[in-house]
Amino acid sequence: MPRDVRIEEAPKFVGEEVRIKGWLYGKVDKGKLQFLQVRDGTGIIQAVVFQNNVPPEAFEAARQVGQESSLILEGTLKAEPRAPGIPGGYEVEVKDLKVLQFVQDYPITPKEHGIEFLMDHRHLWLRSTRQWAIMRVRATVIKAIRDWLDSHGFLNIDSPILTPAACEGTTTLFATDYFGQPAYLSQSGQLYNEATIMAFGKVYCFGPTFRAEKSRTRRHLMEFWMVEPEMAFADLEDCMRVEEELVTYVVQTVLRERANELKVLERDTSPLEKVEPPFPRISYDEALEILKEAGEPLEWGEDFGAPHETIISLRFEKPVFVHHYPTKAKAFYMEPEPDRPEVCRSVDLLAPEGYGEIIGGGQRISDPNLLEQRIKEHNLPREAYQWYIDLRKFGTVPHSGFGLGVERTVAWICGLQHIRETIPFPRTLGRIYP
RNA sequence: UGCGGGGUAGCUCAACGGGGAGAGCGGGCGGCUGUUAACCGUCUGGUUGUGGGUUCGAGUCCCACCCCCGCAGCCA
């Protein structure tokens, strides 16, 4: 009896009789010899069907089978340097073959396609090797994030998706109806994290977040995944140390476990190999100097635009921290620097190679009176934030946290031009199909 | 939302100053025992985004609308 084998495990079963269940990815018809590229979700392997080696009906099936037909094949697994595939170098000398469904006219051919066509066929596009590789990296990025946090004292405490009020204003929120009350899809779990750290010390939430910003750029999605760690008894420095260690662990794990996928993506891994602590740290003021030298001066107090982030990140080989932004450019809950209240203890992490911001975070206000004052200055409804103010009345402590965007991180690690390929079914401006 | 580019065969694109709508790929059939997005022969392909207008005649010019892409703002 042949053994059921997954393609990624093929190297372990050379010389054995195997059965592979999958889909036809590609084919070369050489007459009496058929080369089938078969994928099973874990890789691609070449199956060689020679007319004299198989029953006549199996050979006829191999001759007629079309791209993405589902099939089960049996044969001898061989090491073969000429064989293409992922990882490649192995092939099955087929002895029998059964086609579950003959497919004709699969829309996504091996030739080039435009982005609109591919996005309309996202449900099928995910089968292509490039998308397959990206999703495998994404899964590893997510697992590495969880593994690192779980093993460094953080407890996973998820925050609600349906929320009653905005963290930072309501124009960028998706509104829905909650039994007659307005409710909004969460755009951050941070405020809830600030509650749970007082119960659990160090926490993180990990889930989808929603922004109704009409942003149409290569780094925005309406729905994206964010991990938000938050720590009690932590200042800005502690925050940056956690960020650099976490990001380093994620990058190193992908380099180690997803080498094949990065190869499929033709990612030059040398910039990724340089990622290790400490990351350079520059202040907002220093960043302004760099922008001035680069001929893109910015007025003090202005927040960076995408081109500014690119200029700064290209100056460094590793991800770079930019800290102490102007207080008025950041959210209401940011802790001002005591000696210099016009700047706050905020920090963004910019990925190298021009990828820009992947993390935003900082130290939160711990004084109840200052927090109340800021809520007033930002014209936020006090009642909605009563519980948040409460956190500073019952055992307040210095605390910090950050949000890391999963898709931007995946785009950087994979070396992608656009964030839409980093999530299985992207929600972009104007698209909610499929 | 602003600026710019675009919508022609299943896909990627071409069609000069307004005059017979084309190629490659894909798909079908035939050939080949080592192909790597194979190759060779042959067949198959159209409501030119939608609606209106100018004209003897519109893919091409004009008006309106729809959709897509890029950049910017905003952010992770």
Short mmCIF file of C-alpha atoms (C1' of nucleotides) in Angstrom, two decimals:
data_model
loop_
_atom_site.label_atom_id
_atom_site.label_comp_id
_atom_site.label_asym_id
_atom_site.label_seq_id
_atom_site.Cartn_x
_atom_site.Cartn_y
_atom_site.Cartn_z
CA MET A 1 0.00 0.00 0.00
CA PRO A 2 1.39 3.43 -0.88
CA ARG A 3 1.80 5.89 1.94
CA ASP A 4 -0.04 9.23 1.97
CA VAL A 5 2.63 11.90 1.79
CA ARG A 6 2.49 15.67 1.97
CA ILE A 7 4.80 17.31 -0.54
CA GLU A 8 6.77 19.27 2.05
CA GLU A 9 7.71 15.93 3.61
CA ALA A 10 8.76 14.34 0.33
CA PRO A 11 12.52 14.33 1.10
CA LYS A 12 11.85 11.87 3.93
CA PHE A 13 10.26 9.24 1.70
CA VAL A 14 12.62 8.87 -1.24
CA GLY A 15 12.45 5.36 -2.66
CA GLU A 16 9.04 4.66 -1.17
CA GLU A 17 5.67 4.09 -2.77
CA VAL A 18 3.61 7.23 -2.11
CA ARG A 19 0.15 8.65 -2.72
CA ILE A 20 -0.30 12.39 -3.28
CA LYS A 21 -3.63 14.16 -3.24
CA GLY A 22 -3.77 17.58 -4.81
CA TRP A 23 -4.44 19.82 -7.76
CA LEU A 24 -2.75 20.22 -11.11
CA TYR A 25 -0.67 23.39 -11.09
CA GLY A 26 0.93 23.05 -14.50
CA LYS A 27 1.68 20.54 -17.19
CA VAL A 28 4.08 19.85 -20.04
CA ASP A 29 2.81 17.43 -22.67
CA LYS A 30 5.65 15.62 -24.43
CA GLY A 31 3.59 12.99 -26.19
CA LYS A 32 4.19 9.67 -24.49
CA LEU A 33 5.59 11.55 -21.50
CA GLN A 34 3.51 13.88 -19.34
CA PHE A 35 5.07 16.15 -16.74
CA LEU A 36 2.47 17.15 -14.17
CA GLN A 37 3.22 19.84 -11.59
CA VAL A 38 1.02 18.88 -8.66
CA ARG A 39 0.40 21.03 -5.60
CA ASP A 40 -1.17 19.88 -2.35
CA GLY A 41 -1.03 23.04 -0.24
CA THR A 42 2.36 22.26 1.27
CA GLY A 43 4.43 22.45 -1.91
CA ILE A 44 4.65 21.51 -5.56
CA ILE A 45 6.08 18.27 -6.90
CA GLN A 46 6.63 17.00 -10.41
CA ALA A 47 4.81 13.82 -11.33
CA VAL A 48 6.12 11.99 -14.39
CA VAL A 49 3.59 9.91 -16.29
CA PHE A 50 5.12 7.66 -18.96
CA GLN A 51 2.71 5.87 -21.22
CA ASN A 52 4.29 2.43 -20.75
CA ASN A 53 4.26 2.70 -16.93
CA VAL A 54 0.57 3.29 -16.28
CA PRO A 55 -2.80 1.76 -17.25
CA PRO A 56 -4.15 3.18 -20.55
CA GLU A 57 -7.01 5.02 -18.83
CA ALA A 58 -4.58 6.67 -16.39
CA PHE A 59 -2.40 7.87 -19.25
CA GLU A 60 -5.41 9.22 -21.09
CA ALA A 61 -6.42 11.05 -17.90
CA ALA A 62 -2.93 12.58 -17.61
CA ARG A 63 -3.12 13.68 -21.24
CA GLN A 64 -6.46 15.40 -20.82
CA VAL A 65 -6.26 16.80 -17.31
CA GLY A 66 -6.37 20.61 -17.14
CA GLN A 67 -4.97 23.21 -14.75
CA GLU A 68 -6.45 22.99 -11.21
CA SER A 69 -8.07 19.60 -11.78
CA SER A 70 -8.24 17.66 -8.51
CA LEU A 71 -6.42 14.36 -8.57
CA ILE A 72 -4.84 11.52 -6.62
CA LEU A 73 -1.68 9.86 -7.86
CA GLU A 74 0.43 6.94 -6.78
CA GLY A 75 4.00 6.05 -7.62
CA THR A 76 7.62 5.90 -6.54
CA LEU A 77 9.18 8.97 -4.96
CA LYS A 78 12.59 9.79 -6.42
CA ALA A 79 15.26 12.39 -5.86
CA GLU A 80 15.74 14.10 -9.23
CA PRO A 81 17.85 17.24 -9.56
CA ARG A 82 16.10 18.25 -12.79
CA ALA A 83 12.65 18.31 -11.20
CA PRO A 84 11.07 21.72 -10.64
CA GLY A 85 8.69 22.44 -7.75
CA ILE A 86 8.69 23.65 -4.19
CA PRO A 87 11.11 22.78 -2.74
CA GLY A 88 12.03 21.01 -6.02
CA GLY A 89 14.49 18.24 -6.65
CA TYR A 90 11.98 15.42 -6.13
CA GLU A 91 9.50 13.75 -8.41
CA VAL A 92 7.00 10.94 -8.44
CA GLU A 93 7.31 8.23 -11.08
CA VAL A 94 3.61 7.69 -11.48
CA LYS A 95 2.13 4.17 -11.53
CA ASP A 96 -1.51 5.13 -11.31
CA LEU A 97 -3.57 8.26 -11.43
CA LYS A 98 -7.16 9.14 -10.68
CA VAL A 99 -8.72 12.49 -11.58
CA LEU A 100 -11.54 13.55 -9.26
CA GLN A 101 -12.63 16.40 -11.50
CA PHE A 102 -11.42 17.40 -14.95
CA VAL A 103 -11.19 21.19 -15.07
CA GLN A 104 -11.20 23.31 -18.20
CA ASP A 105 -10.67 27.02 -18.60
CA TYR A 106 -9.23 27.83 -15.19
CA PRO A 107 -9.08 31.62 -15.41
CA ILE A 108 -5.65 32.27 -13.88
CA THR A 109 -3.10 31.07 -16.40
CA PRO A 110 0.69 31.01 -15.94
CA LYS A 111 0.93 34.23 -17.94
CA GLU A 112 0.55 37.75 -16.67
CA HIS A 113 -2.66 39.23 -15.36
CA GLY A 114 -3.73 42.68 -14.24
CA ILE A 115 -4.43 43.51 -10.62
CA GLU A 116 -8.17 44.10 -11.11
CA PHE A 117 -8.60 40.68 -12.68
CA LEU A 118 -6.56 39.01 -9.96
CA MET A 119 -8.46 40.78 -7.18
CA ASP A 120 -11.77 39.74 -8.74
CA HIS A 121 -10.45 36.17 -8.60
CA ARG A 122 -8.83 36.40 -5.19
CA HIS A 123 -10.53 33.14 -4.15
CA LEU A 124 -8.54 31.40 -6.90
CA TRP A 125 -5.47 33.63 -6.89
CA LEU A 126 -4.59 32.31 -3.42
CA ARG A 127 -3.65 29.03 -5.11
CA SER A 128 -0.78 30.68 -7.01
CA THR A 129 2.69 30.08 -5.61
CA ARG A 130 3.41 33.70 -4.86
CA GLN A 131 0.23 34.12 -2.82
CA TRP A 132 0.80 30.73 -1.22
CA ALA A 133 4.27 31.80 -0.10
CA ILE A 134 2.99 35.10 1.33
CA MET A 135 0.22 33.42 3.35
CA ARG A 136 2.70 30.91 4.75
CA VAL A 137 4.99 33.76 5.83
CA ARG A 138 1.99 35.58 7.31
CA ALA A 139 1.05 32.54 9.40
CA THR A 140 4.60 32.28 10.67
CA VAL A 141 4.73 35.99 11.50
CA ILE A 142 1.55 35.66 13.56
CA LYS A 143 2.73 32.53 15.33
CA ALA A 144 6.13 34.07 16.09
CA ILE A 145 4.46 37.15 17.58
CA ARG A 146 2.30 35.01 19.85
CA ASP A 147 5.15 32.67 20.78
CA TRP A 148 7.42 35.54 21.77
CA LEU A 149 4.79 37.38 23.81
CA ASP A 150 3.49 34.21 25.46
CA SER A 151 7.02 33.29 26.56
CA HIS A 152 7.85 36.78 27.85
CA GLY A 153 5.15 37.20 30.46
CA PHE A 154 2.38 38.65 28.30
CA LEU A 155 -1.13 37.28 28.69
CA ASN A 156 -3.41 37.24 25.69
CA ILE A 157 -6.50 39.22 26.68
CA ASP A 158 -8.56 40.16 23.65
CA SER A 159 -10.50 43.38 23.39
CA PRO A 160 -14.00 43.83 21.99
CA ILE A 161 -14.66 44.36 18.30
CA LEU A 162 -17.99 46.16 18.86
CA THR A 163 -17.30 49.31 20.78
CA PRO A 164 -19.43 52.19 22.01
CA ALA A 165 -17.08 55.06 21.28
CA ALA A 166 -14.02 56.14 19.42
CA CYS A 167 -10.50 55.94 20.71
CA GLU A 168 -9.42 58.89 18.61
CA GLY A 169 -12.46 60.36 16.86
CA THR A 170 -15.44 58.91 14.99
CA THR A 171 -15.00 59.89 11.34
CA THR A 172 -12.71 56.94 10.70
CA LEU A 173 -15.01 54.36 12.29
CA PHE A 174 -17.38 51.91 10.69
CA ALA A 175 -20.74 52.44 12.35
CA THR A 176 -23.30 49.76 12.96
CA ASP A 177 -26.51 49.37 14.92
CA TYR A 178 -26.40 47.76 18.34
CA PHE A 179 -30.08 47.20 19.19
CA GLY A 180 -30.89 50.82 18.64
CA GLN A 181 -27.63 52.28 19.90
CA PRO A 182 -24.78 53.32 17.63
CA ALA A 183 -21.80 51.01 17.83
CA TYR A 184 -18.49 51.03 16.00
CA LEU A 185 -16.07 48.39 14.79
CA SER A 186 -12.93 48.63 16.86
CA GLN A 187 -9.97 50.51 15.48
CA SER A 188 -7.76 49.69 18.44
CA GLY A 189 -7.89 47.62 21.60
CA GLN A 190 -5.48 49.87 23.43
CA LEU A 191 -7.86 51.53 25.84
CA TYR A 192 -9.15 48.14 26.94
CA ASN A 193 -5.59 46.88 27.27
CA GLU A 194 -4.95 49.72 29.69
CA ALA A 195 -7.74 48.28 31.81
CA THR A 196 -6.52 44.70 31.63
CA ILE A 197 -2.87 45.43 32.48
CA MET A 198 -4.09 46.62 35.86
CA ALA A 199 -5.52 43.12 36.30
CA PHE A 200 -2.83 41.03 34.59
CA GLY A 201 0.38 43.09 34.43
CA LYS A 202 1.43 42.54 30.82
CA VAL A 203 -1.15 41.74 28.16
CA TYR A 204 -1.69 41.76 24.44
CA CYS A 205 -4.71 41.72 22.24
CA PHE A 206 -4.55 40.38 18.73
CA GLY A 207 -7.30 40.78 16.24
CA PRO A 208 -8.79 42.57 13.30
CA THR A 209 -9.19 46.32 13.42
CA PHE A 210 -11.21 48.56 11.18
CA ARG A 211 -10.56 52.02 9.81
CA ALA A 212 -13.04 53.81 7.60
CA GLU A 213 -10.31 56.11 6.29
CA LYS A 214 -10.63 56.74 2.59
CA SER A 215 -7.01 55.87 2.15
CA ARG A 216 -6.01 54.38 -1.11
CA THR A 217 -2.31 53.65 -0.89
CA ARG A 218 0.02 50.68 -0.98
CA ARG A 219 0.07 50.55 2.81
CA HIS A 220 -3.59 50.85 3.83
CA LEU A 221 -6.42 48.40 4.33
CA MET A 222 -9.87 49.07 5.75
CA GLU A 223 -9.63 45.85 7.76
CA PHE A 224 -6.26 44.74 9.08
CA TRP A 225 -4.78 42.73 11.92
CA MET A 226 -2.91 44.32 14.75
CA VAL A 227 -1.16 42.99 17.83
CA GLU A 228 -1.20 45.42 20.73
CA PRO A 229 1.00 44.63 23.73
CA GLU A 230 0.58 46.81 26.83
CA MET A 231 2.67 46.80 30.01
CA ALA A 232 2.18 48.12 33.52
CA PHE A 233 5.22 49.66 35.19
CA ALA A 234 6.88 50.37 31.86
CA ASP A 235 8.22 53.59 30.38
CA LEU A 236 9.16 54.58 26.85
CA GLU A 237 12.57 52.87 27.02
CA ASP A 238 11.00 49.59 28.17
CA CYS A 239 8.57 49.86 25.30
CA MET A 240 11.30 50.23 22.70
CA ARG A 241 13.25 47.28 24.13
CA VAL A 242 10.23 45.02 23.84
CA GLU A 243 9.56 46.23 20.31
CA GLU A 244 13.07 45.55 19.03
CA GLU A 245 13.24 42.13 20.61
CA LEU A 246 9.83 41.12 19.31
CA VAL A 247 10.51 42.34 15.76
CA THR A 248 13.91 40.65 15.73
CA TYR A 249 12.40 37.35 16.84
CA VAL A 250 9.71 37.54 14.15
CA VAL A 251 12.21 38.27 11.36
CA GLN A 252 14.64 35.58 12.48
CA THR A 253 11.87 33.00 12.77
CA VAL A 254 10.69 33.69 9.22
CA LEU A 255 14.26 33.50 7.90
CA ARG A 256 14.69 30.14 9.61
CA GLU A 257 11.33 28.52 8.90
CA ARG A 258 10.24 30.07 5.62
CA ALA A 259 13.36 30.09 3.49
CA ASN A 260 11.58 28.31 0.61
CA GLU A 261 8.77 30.85 0.65
CA LEU A 262 11.16 33.82 0.63
CA LYS A 263 12.91 32.19 -2.31
CA VAL A 264 9.62 31.87 -4.19
CA LEU A 265 9.12 35.59 -3.53
CA GLU A 266 12.66 36.32 -4.74
CA ARG A 267 13.24 38.21 -1.53
CA ASP A 268 16.82 39.36 -1.00
CA THR A 269 17.24 38.24 2.60
CA SER A 270 20.48 40.10 3.33
CA PRO A 271 18.72 43.22 4.68
CA LEU A 272 16.60 40.99 6.94
CA GLU A 273 19.67 39.21 8.30
CA LYS A 274 20.89 42.54 9.69
CA VAL A 275 17.85 42.91 11.95
CA GLU A 276 18.99 42.55 15.56
CA PRO A 277 18.94 44.72 18.68
CA PRO A 278 19.68 47.46 19.32
CA PHE A 279 17.75 49.38 16.69
CA PRO A 280 18.86 52.97 16.13
CA ARG A 281 16.89 55.55 18.11
CA ILE A 282 16.43 59.09 16.89
CA SER A 283 14.26 61.85 18.22
CA TYR A 284 11.69 63.72 16.20
CA ASP A 285 14.03 66.73 16.29
CA GLU A 286 16.86 64.66 14.84
CA ALA A 287 14.53 63.31 12.19
CA LEU A 288 13.73 66.88 11.14
CA GLU A 289 17.46 67.50 10.66
CA ILE A 290 17.69 64.46 8.37
CA LEU A 291 14.72 65.70 6.34
CA LYS A 292 16.30 69.14 6.07
CA GLU A 293 19.56 67.63 4.76
CA ALA A 294 17.56 65.51 2.31
CA GLY A 295 15.89 68.65 0.92
CA GLU A 296 12.42 67.82 2.28
CA PRO A 297 12.23 70.22 5.22
CA LEU A 298 9.29 69.96 7.57
CA GLU A 299 8.00 72.58 9.97
CA TRP A 300 8.39 71.64 13.64
CA GLY A 301 5.08 70.24 14.85
CA GLU A 302 4.06 68.63 11.59
CA ASP A 303 3.66 64.88 11.46
CA PHE A 304 5.57 62.90 8.84
CA GLY A 305 4.00 61.98 5.54
CA ALA A 306 4.82 58.80 3.64
CA PRO A 307 7.72 60.37 1.70
CA HIS A 308 9.30 61.61 4.94
CA GLU A 309 9.12 58.16 6.51
CA THR A 310 10.74 56.72 3.42
CA ILE A 311 13.63 59.19 3.52
CA ILE A 312 14.30 58.44 7.17
CA SER A 313 14.01 54.67 6.92
CA LEU A 314 16.36 54.56 3.92
CA ARG A 315 19.06 56.17 6.09
CA PHE A 316 19.29 53.07 8.28
CA GLU A 317 19.97 49.39 7.65
CA LYS A 318 17.80 48.29 10.56
CA PRO A 319 14.34 49.37 11.66
CA VAL A 320 14.63 52.78 13.29
CA PHE A 321 12.79 54.25 16.27
CA VAL A 322 11.59 57.83 16.02
CA HIS A 323 10.60 59.05 19.48
CA HIS A 324 9.35 62.21 21.19
CA TYR A 325 6.95 63.52 18.61
CA PRO A 326 5.23 66.85 19.19
CA THR A 327 2.43 66.35 21.69
CA LYS A 328 -0.17 68.01 19.52
CA ALA A 329 0.59 65.70 16.59
CA LYS A 330 -0.24 62.61 18.63
CA ALA A 331 -3.21 61.11 20.43
CA PHE A 332 -4.67 62.61 23.60
CA TYR A 333 -3.44 59.83 25.92
CA MET A 334 0.30 60.27 25.22
CA GLU A 335 2.44 61.12 28.26
CA PRO A 336 4.13 64.50 27.86
CA GLU A 337 7.84 64.72 28.63
CA PRO A 338 7.93 66.43 32.08
CA ASP A 339 10.77 68.87 31.28
CA ARG A 340 9.46 69.59 27.83
CA PRO A 341 5.70 69.12 27.57
CA GLU A 342 5.52 70.16 23.91
CA VAL A 343 6.89 66.70 23.07
CA CYS A 344 5.50 63.39 24.29
CA ARG A 345 6.79 59.92 25.06
CA SER A 346 5.63 58.42 21.80
CA VAL A 347 7.62 56.21 19.47
CA ASP A 348 7.10 54.88 15.97
CA LEU A 349 9.15 52.08 14.45
CA LEU A 350 9.98 52.54 10.78
CA ALA A 351 10.91 49.46 8.78
CA PRO A 352 13.94 49.75 6.48
CA GLU A 353 14.10 49.67 2.67
CA GLY A 354 11.52 52.43 2.51
CA TYR A 355 8.71 50.41 4.09
CA GLY A 356 7.98 52.96 6.80
CA GLU A 357 5.88 52.74 9.92
CA ILE A 358 5.03 49.27 11.20
CA ILE A 359 4.58 50.15 14.88
CA GLY A 360 3.13 53.10 16.74
CA GLY A 361 3.17 53.35 20.49
CA GLY A 362 4.47 55.02 23.61
CA GLN A 363 3.91 55.80 27.23
CA ARG A 364 0.38 56.65 28.33
CA ILE A 365 -0.74 59.40 30.67
CA SER A 366 -0.99 58.03 34.20
CA ASP A 367 -2.16 61.15 36.05
CA PRO A 368 -5.96 61.37 36.28
CA ASN A 369 -6.11 65.16 36.27
CA LEU A 370 -3.90 65.53 33.21
CA LEU A 371 -5.94 62.88 31.41
CA GLU A 372 -9.19 64.69 32.18
CA GLN A 373 -7.68 67.91 30.93
CA ARG A 374 -6.62 66.30 27.64
CA ILE A 375 -10.05 64.77 27.11
CA LYS A 376 -11.51 68.23 27.53
CA GLU A 377 -8.96 69.82 25.16
CA HIS A 378 -9.77 67.25 22.49
CA ASN A 379 -13.53 67.82 22.92
CA LEU A 380 -14.13 64.16 23.73
CA PRO A 381 -17.30 63.18 25.59
CA ARG A 382 -16.30 62.77 29.24
CA GLU A 383 -19.01 60.22 30.06
CA ALA A 384 -17.75 57.83 27.41
CA TYR A 385 -14.30 57.95 28.94
CA GLN A 386 -15.31 57.73 32.59
CA TRP A 387 -14.14 54.12 32.86
CA TYR A 388 -10.83 55.05 31.22
CA ILE A 389 -10.30 57.87 33.72
CA ASP A 390 -11.18 55.44 36.52
CA LEU A 391 -8.08 53.41 35.65
CA ARG A 392 -5.97 56.38 36.87
CA LYS A 393 -7.94 56.66 40.10
CA PHE A 394 -7.51 53.13 41.35
CA GLY A 395 -3.82 52.31 41.48
CA THR A 396 -2.41 54.23 38.53
CA VAL A 397 1.09 53.29 37.34
CA PRO A 398 3.37 54.36 34.51
CA HIS A 399 2.48 52.17 31.56
CA SER A 400 3.31 51.79 27.90
CA GLY A 401 2.31 49.83 24.87
CA PHE A 402 2.25 49.72 21.12
CA GLY A 403 0.42 48.40 18.10
CA LEU A 404 2.17 46.39 15.40
CA GLY A 405 0.48 46.10 12.02
CA VAL A 406 0.67 42.51 10.84
CA GLU A 407 0.14 43.25 7.15
CA ARG A 408 2.77 46.00 6.99
CA THR A 409 5.21 43.69 8.72
CA VAL A 410 4.46 40.88 6.27
CA ALA A 411 4.79 43.27 3.31
CA TRP A 412 8.22 44.35 4.55
CA ILE A 413 9.51 40.85 5.31
CA CYS A 414 8.24 39.51 1.98
CA GLY A 415 9.47 42.57 0.09
CA LEU A 416 6.06 43.32 -1.46
CA GLN A 417 5.04 46.46 -3.34
CA HIS A 418 1.50 46.47 -1.96
CA ILE A 419 -0.17 45.48 1.29
CA ARG A 420 -3.22 43.98 -0.47
CA GLU A 421 -1.33 40.73 -1.05
CA THR A 422 -0.58 40.19 2.64
CA ILE A 423 -4.10 39.25 3.78
CA PRO A 424 -6.23 36.47 2.28
CA PHE A 425 -9.22 38.62 1.36
CA PRO A 426 -8.18 42.27 1.46
CA ARG A 427 -10.70 44.99 2.23
CA THR A 428 -9.48 47.95 0.25
CA LEU A 429 -11.14 51.23 -0.58
CA GLY A 430 -14.15 50.35 -2.70
CA ARG A 431 -13.71 46.59 -2.71
CA ILE A 432 -15.53 44.05 -0.56
CA TYR A 433 -15.62 41.15 -3.06
CA PRO A 434 -14.90 38.30 -2.88
"C1'" U B 1 -11.53 63.92 -1.22
"C1'" G B 2 -7.58 66.29 -4.73
"C1'" C B 3 -4.15 65.46 -8.94
"C1'" G B 4 -2.62 62.08 -12.80
"C1'" G B 5 -3.23 57.49 -15.85
"C1'" G B 6 -6.61 53.90 -17.77
"C1'" G B 7 -11.34 50.66 -19.44
"C1'" U B 8 -10.76 47.02 -26.96
"C1'" A B 9 -11.22 38.79 -27.53
"C1'" G B 10 -11.17 34.42 -21.43
"C1'" C B 11 -6.04 37.10 -20.17
"C1'" U B 12 -1.96 40.94 -21.48
"C1'" C B 13 -2.02 44.60 -25.01
"C1'" A B 14 -1.88 47.14 -30.27
"C1'" A B 15 -4.99 49.91 -33.81
"C1'" C B 16 -0.89 57.06 -36.90
"C1'" G B 17 -4.85 63.14 -38.29
"C1'" G B 18 -12.28 59.93 -37.96
"C1'" G B 19 -12.78 55.37 -43.02
"C1'" G B 20 -12.00 47.42 -43.71
"C1'" A B 21 -10.99 45.48 -35.00
"C1'" G B 22 -5.42 42.93 -34.81
"C1'" A B 23 -1.23 40.17 -32.18
"C1'" G B 24 0.66 37.13 -28.35
"C1'" C B 25 -1.03 34.02 -24.56
"C1'" G B 26 -5.05 30.77 -23.14
"C1'" G B 27 -8.59 26.96 -25.01
"C1'" G B 28 -9.66 22.62 -28.93
"C1'" C B 29 -7.30 19.01 -32.33
"C1'" G B 30 -2.59 16.66 -34.19
"C1'" G B 31 3.04 15.67 -33.33
"C1'" C B 32 7.31 14.72 -29.87
"C1'" U B 33 10.54 10.06 -23.64
"C1'" G B 34 13.19 15.14 -19.76
"C1'" U B 35 9.84 19.41 -19.90
"C1'" U B 36 10.84 23.90 -16.34
"C1'" A B 37 5.81 30.29 -18.33
"C1'" A B 38 8.60 23.85 -23.62
"C1'" C B 39 8.43 23.60 -28.90
"C1'" C B 40 6.09 22.71 -34.09
"C1'" G B 41 1.41 22.54 -37.16
"C1'" U B 42 -3.79 23.77 -37.18
"C1'" C B 43 -8.60 25.61 -35.48
"C1'" U B 44 -11.28 28.92 -32.06
"C1'" G B 45 -12.06 33.93 -30.68
"C1'" G B 46 -15.38 40.96 -30.15
"C1'" U B 47 -22.36 44.61 -27.79
"C1'" U B 48 -14.40 48.51 -28.01
"C1'" G B 49 -17.21 50.31 -19.60
"C1'" U B 50 -22.59 52.72 -19.84
"C1'" G B 51 -25.87 56.51 -21.89
"C1'" G B 52 -26.27 60.56 -25.14
"C1'" G B 53 -24.22 63.90 -29.06
"C1'" U B 54 -21.28 65.60 -33.68
"C1'" U B 55 -20.46 63.21 -38.57
"C1'" C B 56 -21.88 60.29 -44.90
"C1'" G B 57 -18.92 57.37 -41.34
"C1'" A B 58 -16.73 57.03 -34.18
"C1'" G B 59 -12.52 52.23 -30.49
"C1'" U B 60 -10.75 57.22 -32.11
"C1'" C B 61 -13.91 63.82 -31.40
"C1'" C B 62 -17.60 66.24 -27.53
"C1'" C B 63 -20.84 65.82 -22.84
"C1'" A B 64 -22.49 63.02 -18.56
"C1'" C B 65 -22.03 58.84 -15.53
"C1'" C B 66 -19.76 54.09 -13.71
"C1'" C B 67 -15.46 51.26 -12.62
"C1'" C B 68 -10.07 50.30 -12.04
"C1'" C B 69 -4.88 51.84 -11.12
"C1'" G B 70 -0.95 55.28 -9.18
"C1'" C B 71 0.38 59.44 -5.97
"C1'" A B 72 -1.06 62.71 -1.81
"C1'" G B 73 -3.65 63.49 2.98
"C1'" C B 74 -4.75 60.07 7.31
"C1'" C B 75 -2.56 55.98 9.79
"C1'" A B 76 -0.63 50.29 11.65
#
